[in-house]
Amino acid sequence: MYTNFGHSTNDKEIKDVERFITNILDKNFKLNDDSDNDTKLNENYTIDNVHELQTQGKEFYKKGKFDNALNVLEQSLIILNKLDKKDPKLFIELNVDISLCYYKIKKFDICMDTCNTILSMDSGNFKATNMLSDVLMERNQLIKAKQACSNYLKDPKNQNRKSNETDIIMKKRNDIKALIKQQKSAKKSPPKPDETKQDNNETPIIDGPEIEPVD
């Protein structure tokens, strides 16, 4: 059985998720000790198993159980990748769901990697672009964030297209451009003289340690 429950810390939740996955997969998958895992997986798992797991992963996500959602969604992706018949659209959908989970649990490096995987296949993917640009802005990587937005807007399916999603990305790109311009101006401007600087003849005032307020 292909399982990995490293994202959840609650023993009961781990068992519940494991039981759920096992129940779905055991409908199609019976494995003897001497069986070839990959061969059996290809022969017995179906696309319906993937959809079932994806649906449950989304339910966990809606309830705010992001670790559980991640466990189930990653399991569905493993199965999808093992099937003989590939489904690129479903592969992208699952990776979007997975990247959302990583974003929620603040594993931003993995979230960025997953978004980049999605965008390498679909440069006009709204959710991946939105998440990636948000993370890059948080890290003050404004040039990369602007480029992510530009790539989205250049995608053929988004050009000359009026939609809320396109408007959001366009506004974000304009906001990022304004921030970049602001940062460049700040670097060029000479530092302002300190208006509070004391006369050389005055005794300097030394700030003491900050004191926490008493409850």
mmCIF file with all atom_site columns, C-alpha atoms in Angstrom:
data_model
loop_
_atom_site.group_PDB
_atom_site.id
_atom_site.type_symbol
_atom_site.label_atom_id
_atom_site.label_alt_id
_atom_site.label_comp_id
_atom_site.label_asym_id
_atom_site.label_entity_id
_atom_site.label_seq_id
_atom_site.pdbx_PDB_ins_code
_atom_site.Cartn_x
_atom_site.Cartn_y
_atom_site.Cartn_z
_atom_site.occupancy
_atom_site.B_iso_or_equiv
_atom_site.pdbx_formal_charge
_atom_site.auth_seq_id
_atom_site.auth_comp_id
_atom_site.auth_asym_id
_atom_site.auth_atom_id
_atom_site.pdbx_PDB_model_num
ATOM 1   C CA . MET A 1 1   ? 0.000   0.000   0.000   1.00 0.00 ? 1   MET A CA 1
ATOM 2   C CA . TYR A 1 2   ? 1.341   3.417   -0.942  1.00 0.00 ? 2   TYR A CA 1
ATOM 3   C CA . THR A 1 3   ? 0.852   5.542   2.140   1.00 0.00 ? 3   THR A CA 1
ATOM 4   C CA . ASN A 1 4   ? 2.660   8.442   3.761   1.00 0.00 ? 4   ASN A CA 1
ATOM 5   C CA . PHE A 1 5   ? 1.152   10.101  6.785   1.00 0.00 ? 5   PHE A CA 1
ATOM 6   C CA . GLY A 1 6   ? 4.060   12.321  7.750   1.00 0.00 ? 6   GLY A CA 1
ATOM 7   C CA . HIS A 1 7   ? 1.977   15.523  7.589   1.00 0.00 ? 7   HIS A CA 1
ATOM 8   C CA . SER A 1 8   ? -0.350  14.740  10.489  1.00 0.00 ? 8   SER A CA 1
ATOM 9   C CA . THR A 1 9   ? 0.683   14.745  14.148  1.00 0.00 ? 9   THR A CA 1
ATOM 10  C CA . ASN A 1 10  ? -2.521  13.492  15.773  1.00 0.00 ? 10  ASN A CA 1
ATOM 11  C CA . ASP A 1 11  ? -2.481  9.684   16.136  1.00 0.00 ? 11  ASP A CA 1
ATOM 12  C CA . LYS A 1 12  ? -6.264  9.379   15.910  1.00 0.00 ? 12  LYS A CA 1
ATOM 13  C CA . GLU A 1 13  ? -6.395  11.550  12.792  1.00 0.00 ? 13  GLU A CA 1
ATOM 14  C CA . ILE A 1 14  ? -3.583  9.527   11.193  1.00 0.00 ? 14  ILE A CA 1
ATOM 15  C CA . LYS A 1 15  ? -5.550  6.322   11.790  1.00 0.00 ? 15  LYS A CA 1
ATOM 16  C CA . ASP A 1 16  ? -8.783  7.867   10.482  1.00 0.00 ? 16  ASP A CA 1
ATOM 17  C CA . VAL A 1 17  ? -7.113  9.055   7.286   1.00 0.00 ? 17  VAL A CA 1
ATOM 18  C CA . GLU A 1 18  ? -5.283  5.759   6.823   1.00 0.00 ? 18  GLU A CA 1
ATOM 19  C CA . ARG A 1 19  ? -8.527  3.832   7.315   1.00 0.00 ? 19  ARG A CA 1
ATOM 20  C CA . PHE A 1 20  ? -10.340 6.022   4.805   1.00 0.00 ? 20  PHE A CA 1
ATOM 21  C CA . ILE A 1 21  ? -7.657  5.599   2.144   1.00 0.00 ? 21  ILE A CA 1
ATOM 22  C CA . THR A 1 22  ? -7.476  1.857   2.754   1.00 0.00 ? 22  THR A CA 1
ATOM 23  C CA . ASN A 1 23  ? -11.249 1.482   2.419   1.00 0.00 ? 23  ASN A CA 1
ATOM 24  C CA . ILE A 1 24  ? -11.250 3.222   -0.946  1.00 0.00 ? 24  ILE A CA 1
ATOM 25  C CA . LEU A 1 25  ? -8.241  1.445   -2.349  1.00 0.00 ? 25  LEU A CA 1
ATOM 26  C CA . ASP A 1 26  ? -9.203  -2.005  -1.085  1.00 0.00 ? 26  ASP A CA 1
ATOM 27  C CA . LYS A 1 27  ? -12.267 -1.907  -3.335  1.00 0.00 ? 27  LYS A CA 1
ATOM 28  C CA . ASN A 1 28  ? -9.915  -2.508  -6.234  1.00 0.00 ? 28  ASN A CA 1
ATOM 29  C CA . PHE A 1 29  ? -6.626  -3.555  -4.715  1.00 0.00 ? 29  PHE A CA 1
ATOM 30  C CA . LYS A 1 30  ? -5.815  -6.892  -3.064  1.00 0.00 ? 30  LYS A CA 1
ATOM 31  C CA . LEU A 1 31  ? -2.131  -7.523  -2.673  1.00 0.00 ? 31  LEU A CA 1
ATOM 32  C CA . ASN A 1 32  ? -0.456  -10.842 -1.817  1.00 0.00 ? 32  ASN A CA 1
ATOM 33  C CA . ASP A 1 33  ? 2.923   -10.880 -0.110  1.00 0.00 ? 33  ASP A CA 1
ATOM 34  C CA . ASP A 1 34  ? 4.666   -12.079 -3.275  1.00 0.00 ? 34  ASP A CA 1
ATOM 35  C CA . SER A 1 35  ? 2.866   -9.619  -5.597  1.00 0.00 ? 35  SER A CA 1
ATOM 36  C CA . ASP A 1 36  ? 4.560   -6.974  -7.673  1.00 0.00 ? 36  ASP A CA 1
ATOM 37  C CA . ASN A 1 37  ? 3.282   -3.671  -6.253  1.00 0.00 ? 37  ASN A CA 1
ATOM 38  C CA . ASP A 1 38  ? 3.629   -1.618  -9.430  1.00 0.00 ? 38  ASP A CA 1
ATOM 39  C CA . THR A 1 39  ? 2.026   -4.285  -11.616 1.00 0.00 ? 39  THR A CA 1
ATOM 40  C CA . LYS A 1 40  ? -0.908  -4.763  -9.242  1.00 0.00 ? 40  LYS A CA 1
ATOM 41  C CA . LEU A 1 41  ? -1.322  -1.011  -8.896  1.00 0.00 ? 41  LEU A CA 1
ATOM 42  C CA . ASN A 1 42  ? -1.597  -0.524  -12.628 1.00 0.00 ? 42  ASN A CA 1
ATOM 43  C CA . GLU A 1 43  ? -4.043  -3.414  -12.966 1.00 0.00 ? 43  GLU A CA 1
ATOM 44  C CA . ASN A 1 44  ? -6.349  -2.675  -10.037 1.00 0.00 ? 44  ASN A CA 1
ATOM 45  C CA . TYR A 1 45  ? -6.478  1.022   -9.202  1.00 0.00 ? 45  TYR A CA 1
ATOM 46  C CA . THR A 1 46  ? -8.732  3.161   -11.337 1.00 0.00 ? 46  THR A CA 1
ATOM 47  C CA . ILE A 1 47  ? -9.291  6.826   -12.037 1.00 0.00 ? 47  ILE A CA 1
ATOM 48  C CA . ASP A 1 48  ? -12.379 6.570   -9.810  1.00 0.00 ? 48  ASP A CA 1
ATOM 49  C CA . ASN A 1 49  ? -10.101 5.921   -6.831  1.00 0.00 ? 49  ASN A CA 1
ATOM 50  C CA . VAL A 1 50  ? -8.211  9.107   -7.644  1.00 0.00 ? 50  VAL A CA 1
ATOM 51  C CA . HIS A 1 51  ? -11.425 11.152  -7.856  1.00 0.00 ? 51  HIS A CA 1
ATOM 52  C CA . GLU A 1 52  ? -12.729 9.673   -4.604  1.00 0.00 ? 52  GLU A CA 1
ATOM 53  C CA . LEU A 1 53  ? -9.547  10.582  -2.761  1.00 0.00 ? 53  LEU A CA 1
ATOM 54  C CA . GLN A 1 54  ? -9.491  14.031  -4.315  1.00 0.00 ? 54  GLN A CA 1
ATOM 55  C CA . THR A 1 55  ? -13.080 14.676  -3.186  1.00 0.00 ? 55  THR A CA 1
ATOM 56  C CA . GLN A 1 56  ? -12.274 13.632  0.382   1.00 0.00 ? 56  GLN A CA 1
ATOM 57  C CA . GLY A 1 57  ? -9.100  15.729  0.335   1.00 0.00 ? 57  GLY A CA 1
ATOM 58  C CA . LYS A 1 58  ? -11.165 18.772  -0.617  1.00 0.00 ? 58  LYS A CA 1
ATOM 59  C CA . GLU A 1 59  ? -13.583 18.030  2.239   1.00 0.00 ? 59  GLU A CA 1
ATOM 60  C CA . PHE A 1 60  ? -10.698 17.919  4.734   1.00 0.00 ? 60  PHE A CA 1
ATOM 61  C CA . TYR A 1 61  ? -9.433  21.211  3.277   1.00 0.00 ? 61  TYR A CA 1
ATOM 62  C CA . LYS A 1 62  ? -12.827 22.921  3.679   1.00 0.00 ? 62  LYS A CA 1
ATOM 63  C CA . LYS A 1 63  ? -12.867 21.842  7.344   1.00 0.00 ? 63  LYS A CA 1
ATOM 64  C CA . GLY A 1 64  ? -9.417  23.361  7.879   1.00 0.00 ? 64  GLY A CA 1
ATOM 65  C CA . LYS A 1 65  ? -7.763  19.940  8.317   1.00 0.00 ? 65  LYS A CA 1
ATOM 66  C CA . PHE A 1 66  ? -4.930  20.794  5.950   1.00 0.00 ? 66  PHE A CA 1
ATOM 67  C CA . ASP A 1 67  ? -2.545  18.018  7.073   1.00 0.00 ? 67  ASP A CA 1
ATOM 68  C CA . ASN A 1 68  ? -5.209  15.377  6.500   1.00 0.00 ? 68  ASN A CA 1
ATOM 69  C CA . ALA A 1 69  ? -6.125  16.897  3.157   1.00 0.00 ? 69  ALA A CA 1
ATOM 70  C CA . LEU A 1 70  ? -2.481  16.808  2.135   1.00 0.00 ? 70  LEU A CA 1
ATOM 71  C CA . ASN A 1 71  ? -2.101  13.147  3.063   1.00 0.00 ? 71  ASN A CA 1
ATOM 72  C CA . VAL A 1 72  ? -5.140  12.117  1.010   1.00 0.00 ? 72  VAL A CA 1
ATOM 73  C CA . LEU A 1 73  ? -4.361  14.342  -1.979  1.00 0.00 ? 73  LEU A CA 1
ATOM 74  C CA . GLU A 1 74  ? -0.749  13.187  -2.210  1.00 0.00 ? 74  GLU A CA 1
ATOM 75  C CA . GLN A 1 75  ? -1.972  9.595   -2.106  1.00 0.00 ? 75  GLN A CA 1
ATOM 76  C CA . SER A 1 76  ? -4.321  10.310  -5.007  1.00 0.00 ? 76  SER A CA 1
ATOM 77  C CA . LEU A 1 77  ? -1.447  11.855  -6.972  1.00 0.00 ? 77  LEU A CA 1
ATOM 78  C CA . ILE A 1 78  ? 0.736   8.791   -6.409  1.00 0.00 ? 78  ILE A CA 1
ATOM 79  C CA . ILE A 1 79  ? -2.019  6.551   -7.758  1.00 0.00 ? 79  ILE A CA 1
ATOM 80  C CA . LEU A 1 80  ? -2.675  8.824   -10.742 1.00 0.00 ? 80  LEU A CA 1
ATOM 81  C CA . ASN A 1 81  ? 1.001   8.719   -11.684 1.00 0.00 ? 81  ASN A CA 1
ATOM 82  C CA . LYS A 1 82  ? 0.945   4.915   -11.570 1.00 0.00 ? 82  LYS A CA 1
ATOM 83  C CA . LEU A 1 83  ? -2.041  4.527   -13.893 1.00 0.00 ? 83  LEU A CA 1
ATOM 84  C CA . ASP A 1 84  ? -1.378  3.586   -17.502 1.00 0.00 ? 84  ASP A CA 1
ATOM 85  C CA . LYS A 1 85  ? -3.715  6.273   -18.820 1.00 0.00 ? 85  LYS A CA 1
ATOM 86  C CA . LYS A 1 86  ? -2.370  9.724   -17.984 1.00 0.00 ? 86  LYS A CA 1
ATOM 87  C CA . ASP A 1 87  ? -4.629  12.687  -17.296 1.00 0.00 ? 87  ASP A CA 1
ATOM 88  C CA . PRO A 1 88  ? -2.650  15.984  -17.425 1.00 0.00 ? 88  PRO A CA 1
ATOM 89  C CA . LYS A 1 89  ? -5.680  18.083  -16.431 1.00 0.00 ? 89  LYS A CA 1
ATOM 90  C CA . LEU A 1 90  ? -6.313  16.013  -13.303 1.00 0.00 ? 90  LEU A CA 1
ATOM 91  C CA . PHE A 1 91  ? -2.564  16.028  -12.533 1.00 0.00 ? 91  PHE A CA 1
ATOM 92  C CA . ILE A 1 92  ? -2.654  19.850  -12.532 1.00 0.00 ? 92  ILE A CA 1
ATOM 93  C CA . GLU A 1 93  ? -5.847  19.943  -10.431 1.00 0.00 ? 93  GLU A CA 1
ATOM 94  C CA . LEU A 1 94  ? -4.326  17.695  -7.766  1.00 0.00 ? 94  LEU A CA 1
ATOM 95  C CA . ASN A 1 95  ? -1.114  19.702  -7.652  1.00 0.00 ? 95  ASN A CA 1
ATOM 96  C CA . VAL A 1 96  ? -3.116  22.923  -7.241  1.00 0.00 ? 96  VAL A CA 1
ATOM 97  C CA . ASP A 1 97  ? -4.981  21.362  -4.300  1.00 0.00 ? 97  ASP A CA 1
ATOM 98  C CA . ILE A 1 98  ? -1.707  20.123  -2.811  1.00 0.00 ? 98  ILE A CA 1
ATOM 99  C CA . SER A 1 99  ? 0.017   23.496  -3.193  1.00 0.00 ? 99  SER A CA 1
ATOM 100 C CA . LEU A 1 100 ? -2.933  25.168  -1.422  1.00 0.00 ? 100 LEU A CA 1
ATOM 101 C CA . CYS A 1 101 ? -2.423  22.810  1.522   1.00 0.00 ? 101 CYS A CA 1
ATOM 102 C CA . TYR A 1 102 ? 1.300   23.572  1.684   1.00 0.00 ? 102 TYR A CA 1
ATOM 103 C CA . TYR A 1 103 ? 0.471   27.277  1.555   1.00 0.00 ? 103 TYR A CA 1
ATOM 104 C CA . LYS A 1 104 ? -1.952  26.930  4.479   1.00 0.00 ? 104 LYS A CA 1
ATOM 105 C CA . ILE A 1 105 ? 0.553   25.034  6.655   1.00 0.00 ? 105 ILE A CA 1
ATOM 106 C CA . LYS A 1 106 ? 3.228   27.601  5.720   1.00 0.00 ? 106 LYS A CA 1
ATOM 107 C CA . LYS A 1 107 ? 5.593   25.209  3.938   1.00 0.00 ? 107 LYS A CA 1
ATOM 108 C CA . PHE A 1 108 ? 6.308   27.871  1.352   1.00 0.00 ? 108 PHE A CA 1
ATOM 109 C CA . ASP A 1 109 ? 9.340   26.295  -0.341  1.00 0.00 ? 109 ASP A CA 1
ATOM 110 C CA . ILE A 1 110 ? 7.364   23.171  -1.255  1.00 0.00 ? 110 ILE A CA 1
ATOM 111 C CA . CYS A 1 111 ? 4.373   25.333  -2.189  1.00 0.00 ? 111 CYS A CA 1
ATOM 112 C CA . MET A 1 112 ? 6.576   27.306  -4.610  1.00 0.00 ? 112 MET A CA 1
ATOM 113 C CA . ASP A 1 113 ? 8.051   24.139  -6.130  1.00 0.00 ? 113 ASP A CA 1
ATOM 114 C CA . THR A 1 114 ? 4.564   22.712  -6.662  1.00 0.00 ? 114 THR A CA 1
ATOM 115 C CA . CYS A 1 115 ? 3.320   25.966  -8.199  1.00 0.00 ? 115 CYS A CA 1
ATOM 116 C CA . ASN A 1 116 ? 6.290   26.003  -10.568 1.00 0.00 ? 116 ASN A CA 1
ATOM 117 C CA . THR A 1 117 ? 5.482   22.422  -11.604 1.00 0.00 ? 117 THR A CA 1
ATOM 118 C CA . ILE A 1 118 ? 1.911   23.492  -12.390 1.00 0.00 ? 118 ILE A CA 1
ATOM 119 C CA . LEU A 1 119 ? 3.001   26.610  -14.291 1.00 0.00 ? 119 LEU A CA 1
ATOM 120 C CA . SER A 1 120 ? 5.502   24.625  -16.372 1.00 0.00 ? 120 SER A CA 1
ATOM 121 C CA . MET A 1 121 ? 2.462   22.788  -17.749 1.00 0.00 ? 121 MET A CA 1
ATOM 122 C CA . ASP A 1 122 ? -0.098  25.590  -17.584 1.00 0.00 ? 122 ASP A CA 1
ATOM 123 C CA . SER A 1 123 ? 1.397   29.085  -17.447 1.00 0.00 ? 123 SER A CA 1
ATOM 124 C CA . GLY A 1 124 ? -2.094  30.576  -17.264 1.00 0.00 ? 124 GLY A CA 1
ATOM 125 C CA . ASN A 1 125 ? -3.147  28.795  -14.087 1.00 0.00 ? 125 ASN A CA 1
ATOM 126 C CA . PHE A 1 126 ? -4.703  31.418  -11.815 1.00 0.00 ? 126 PHE A CA 1
ATOM 127 C CA . LYS A 1 127 ? -4.394  29.724  -8.414  1.00 0.00 ? 127 LYS A CA 1
ATOM 128 C CA . ALA A 1 128 ? -0.763  28.716  -8.932  1.00 0.00 ? 128 ALA A CA 1
ATOM 129 C CA . THR A 1 129 ? 0.140   32.219  -10.178 1.00 0.00 ? 129 THR A CA 1
ATOM 130 C CA . ASN A 1 130 ? -1.675  33.889  -7.302  1.00 0.00 ? 130 ASN A CA 1
ATOM 131 C CA . MET A 1 131 ? -0.034  31.702  -4.653  1.00 0.00 ? 131 MET A CA 1
ATOM 132 C CA . LEU A 1 132 ? 3.444   31.887  -6.169  1.00 0.00 ? 132 LEU A CA 1
ATOM 133 C CA . SER A 1 133 ? 3.349   35.682  -6.499  1.00 0.00 ? 133 SER A CA 1
ATOM 134 C CA . ASP A 1 134 ? 2.085   36.023  -2.909  1.00 0.00 ? 134 ASP A CA 1
ATOM 135 C CA . VAL A 1 135 ? 4.954   33.935  -1.536  1.00 0.00 ? 135 VAL A CA 1
ATOM 136 C CA . LEU A 1 136 ? 7.518   35.795  -3.656  1.00 0.00 ? 136 LEU A CA 1
ATOM 137 C CA . MET A 1 137 ? 6.161   39.148  -2.481  1.00 0.00 ? 137 MET A CA 1
ATOM 138 C CA . GLU A 1 138 ? 6.390   37.996  1.140   1.00 0.00 ? 138 GLU A CA 1
ATOM 139 C CA . ARG A 1 139 ? 10.047  37.211  0.494   1.00 0.00 ? 139 ARG A CA 1
ATOM 140 C CA . ASN A 1 140 ? 10.561  40.568  -1.241  1.00 0.00 ? 140 ASN A CA 1
ATOM 141 C CA . GLN A 1 141 ? 11.407  38.847  -4.527  1.00 0.00 ? 141 GLN A CA 1
ATOM 142 C CA . LEU A 1 142 ? 9.414   41.435  -6.423  1.00 0.00 ? 142 LEU A CA 1
ATOM 143 C CA . ILE A 1 143 ? 10.979  40.947  -9.865  1.00 0.00 ? 143 ILE A CA 1
ATOM 144 C CA . LYS A 1 144 ? 10.113  37.236  -9.818  1.00 0.00 ? 144 LYS A CA 1
ATOM 145 C CA . ALA A 1 145 ? 6.621   37.993  -8.515  1.00 0.00 ? 145 ALA A CA 1
ATOM 146 C CA . LYS A 1 146 ? 6.041   40.473  -11.340 1.00 0.00 ? 146 LYS A CA 1
ATOM 147 C CA . GLN A 1 147 ? 7.323   37.944  -13.881 1.00 0.00 ? 147 GLN A CA 1
ATOM 148 C CA . ALA A 1 148 ? 4.922   35.287  -12.581 1.00 0.00 ? 148 ALA A CA 1
ATOM 149 C CA . CYS A 1 149 ? 2.014   37.700  -13.102 1.00 0.00 ? 149 CYS A CA 1
ATOM 150 C CA . SER A 1 150 ? 3.283   38.693  -16.558 1.00 0.00 ? 150 SER A CA 1
ATOM 151 C CA . ASN A 1 151 ? 3.558   35.041  -17.620 1.00 0.00 ? 151 ASN A CA 1
ATOM 152 C CA . TYR A 1 152 ? -0.056  34.512  -16.603 1.00 0.00 ? 152 TYR A CA 1
ATOM 153 C CA . LEU A 1 153 ? -1.237  37.520  -18.614 1.00 0.00 ? 153 LEU A CA 1
ATOM 154 C CA . LYS A 1 154 ? 0.807   36.444  -21.662 1.00 0.00 ? 154 LYS A CA 1
ATOM 155 C CA . ASP A 1 155 ? -0.792  33.004  -21.713 1.00 0.00 ? 155 ASP A CA 1
ATOM 156 C CA . PRO A 1 156 ? -2.907  32.737  -24.917 1.00 0.00 ? 156 PRO A CA 1
ATOM 157 C CA . LYS A 1 157 ? -6.052  31.741  -23.057 1.00 0.00 ? 157 LYS A CA 1
ATOM 158 C CA . ASN A 1 158 ? -5.830  34.832  -20.836 1.00 0.00 ? 158 ASN A CA 1
ATOM 159 C CA . GLN A 1 159 ? -5.000  37.413  -23.501 1.00 0.00 ? 159 GLN A CA 1
ATOM 160 C CA . ASN A 1 160 ? -7.868  39.745  -24.385 1.00 0.00 ? 160 ASN A CA 1
ATOM 161 C CA . ARG A 1 161 ? -9.951  37.907  -21.820 1.00 0.00 ? 161 ARG A CA 1
ATOM 162 C CA . LYS A 1 162 ? -12.110 39.814  -19.350 1.00 0.00 ? 162 LYS A CA 1
ATOM 163 C CA . SER A 1 163 ? -12.494 37.999  -16.033 1.00 0.00 ? 163 SER A CA 1
ATOM 164 C CA . ASN A 1 164 ? -12.160 38.634  -12.313 1.00 0.00 ? 164 ASN A CA 1
ATOM 165 C CA . GLU A 1 165 ? -9.102  36.387  -12.212 1.00 0.00 ? 165 GLU A CA 1
ATOM 166 C CA . THR A 1 166 ? -7.338  38.330  -14.969 1.00 0.00 ? 166 THR A CA 1
ATOM 167 C CA . ASP A 1 167 ? -8.228  41.613  -13.248 1.00 0.00 ? 167 ASP A CA 1
ATOM 168 C CA . ILE A 1 168 ? -6.787  40.334  -9.955  1.00 0.00 ? 168 ILE A CA 1
ATOM 169 C CA . ILE A 1 169 ? -3.468  39.325  -11.535 1.00 0.00 ? 169 ILE A CA 1
ATOM 170 C CA . MET A 1 170 ? -3.268  42.552  -13.547 1.00 0.00 ? 170 MET A CA 1
ATOM 171 C CA . LYS A 1 171 ? -3.862  44.656  -10.418 1.00 0.00 ? 171 LYS A CA 1
ATOM 172 C CA . LYS A 1 172 ? -1.295  42.610  -8.509  1.00 0.00 ? 172 LYS A CA 1
ATOM 173 C CA . ARG A 1 173 ? 1.296   43.112  -11.253 1.00 0.00 ? 173 ARG A CA 1
ATOM 174 C CA . ASN A 1 174 ? 0.651   46.875  -11.225 1.00 0.00 ? 174 ASN A CA 1
ATOM 175 C CA . ASP A 1 175 ? 0.975   46.943  -7.420  1.00 0.00 ? 175 ASP A CA 1
ATOM 176 C CA . ILE A 1 176 ? 4.273   45.039  -7.643  1.00 0.00 ? 176 ILE A CA 1
ATOM 177 C CA . LYS A 1 177 ? 5.587   47.420  -10.321 1.00 0.00 ? 177 LYS A CA 1
ATOM 178 C CA . ALA A 1 178 ? 4.724   50.351  -8.039  1.00 0.00 ? 178 ALA A CA 1
ATOM 179 C CA . LEU A 1 179 ? 6.583   48.683  -5.143  1.00 0.00 ? 179 LEU A CA 1
ATOM 180 C CA . ILE A 1 180 ? 9.649   48.074  -7.324  1.00 0.00 ? 180 ILE A CA 1
ATOM 181 C CA . LYS A 1 181 ? 9.623   51.714  -8.431  1.00 0.00 ? 181 LYS A CA 1
ATOM 182 C CA . GLN A 1 182 ? 9.240   52.821  -4.819  1.00 0.00 ? 182 GLN A CA 1
ATOM 183 C CA . GLN A 1 183 ? 12.220  50.729  -3.716  1.00 0.00 ? 183 GLN A CA 1
ATOM 184 C CA . LYS A 1 184 ? 14.383  52.073  -6.550  1.00 0.00 ? 184 LYS A CA 1
ATOM 185 C CA . SER A 1 185 ? 13.485  55.669  -5.655  1.00 0.00 ? 185 SER A CA 1
ATOM 186 C CA . ALA A 1 186 ? 14.328  55.041  -2.005  1.00 0.00 ? 186 ALA A CA 1
ATOM 187 C CA . LYS A 1 187 ? 17.783  53.761  -2.982  1.00 0.00 ? 187 LYS A CA 1
ATOM 188 C CA . LYS A 1 188 ? 18.505  56.795  -5.175  1.00 0.00 ? 188 LYS A CA 1
ATOM 189 C CA . SER A 1 189 ? 17.291  59.419  -2.687  1.00 0.00 ? 189 SER A CA 1
ATOM 190 C CA . PRO A 1 190 ? 19.998  60.794  -0.356  1.00 0.00 ? 190 PRO A CA 1
ATOM 191 C CA . PRO A 1 191 ? 19.348  60.184  3.329   1.00 0.00 ? 191 PRO A CA 1
ATOM 192 C CA . LYS A 1 192 ? 17.459  63.030  4.997   1.00 0.00 ? 192 LYS A CA 1
ATOM 193 C CA . PRO A 1 193 ? 19.333  64.935  7.708   1.00 0.00 ? 193 PRO A CA 1
ATOM 194 C CA . ASP A 1 194 ? 18.304  63.891  11.182  1.00 0.00 ? 194 ASP A CA 1
ATOM 195 C CA . GLU A 1 195 ? 16.145  66.720  12.405  1.00 0.00 ? 195 GLU A CA 1
ATOM 196 C CA . THR A 1 196 ? 16.358  65.439  15.960  1.00 0.00 ? 196 THR A CA 1
ATOM 197 C CA . LYS A 1 197 ? 20.167  65.418  15.982  1.00 0.00 ? 197 LYS A CA 1
ATOM 198 C CA . GLN A 1 198 ? 21.436  67.290  19.023  1.00 0.00 ? 198 GLN A CA 1
ATOM 199 C CA . ASP A 1 199 ? 23.970  70.036  19.125  1.00 0.00 ? 199 ASP A CA 1
ATOM 200 C CA . ASN A 1 200 ? 27.530  68.795  19.533  1.00 0.00 ? 200 ASN A CA 1
ATOM 201 C CA . ASN A 1 201 ? 27.850  70.677  22.831  1.00 0.00 ? 201 ASN A CA 1
ATOM 202 C CA . GLU A 1 202 ? 24.783  69.044  24.372  1.00 0.00 ? 202 GLU A CA 1
ATOM 203 C CA . THR A 1 203 ? 25.023  65.924  26.468  1.00 0.00 ? 203 THR A CA 1
ATOM 204 C CA . PRO A 1 204 ? 23.772  63.034  24.353  1.00 0.00 ? 204 PRO A CA 1
ATOM 205 C CA . ILE A 1 205 ? 20.633  61.313  25.524  1.00 0.00 ? 205 ILE A CA 1
ATOM 206 C CA . ILE A 1 206 ? 21.091  57.556  25.802  1.00 0.00 ? 206 ILE A CA 1
ATOM 207 C CA . ASP A 1 207 ? 18.010  55.456  25.355  1.00 0.00 ? 207 ASP A CA 1
ATOM 208 C CA . GLY A 1 208 ? 17.454  52.964  28.112  1.00 0.00 ? 208 GLY A CA 1
ATOM 209 C CA . PRO A 1 209 ? 16.083  49.470  27.723  1.00 0.00 ? 209 PRO A CA 1
ATOM 210 C CA . GLU A 1 210 ? 12.489  49.121  26.699  1.00 0.00 ? 210 GLU A CA 1
ATOM 211 C CA . ILE A 1 211 ? 10.238  48.299  29.651  1.00 0.00 ? 211 ILE A CA 1
ATOM 212 C CA . GLU A 1 212 ? 7.385   45.905  29.231  1.00 0.00 ? 212 GLU A CA 1
ATOM 213 C CA . PRO A 1 213 ? 4.024   47.248  30.478  1.00 0.00 ? 213 PRO A CA 1
ATOM 214 C CA . VAL A 1 214 ? 2.877   45.851  33.808  1.00 0.00 ? 214 VAL A CA 1
ATOM 215 C CA . ASP A 1 215 ? -0.262  43.783  33.652  1.00 0.00 ? 215 ASP A CA 1
#
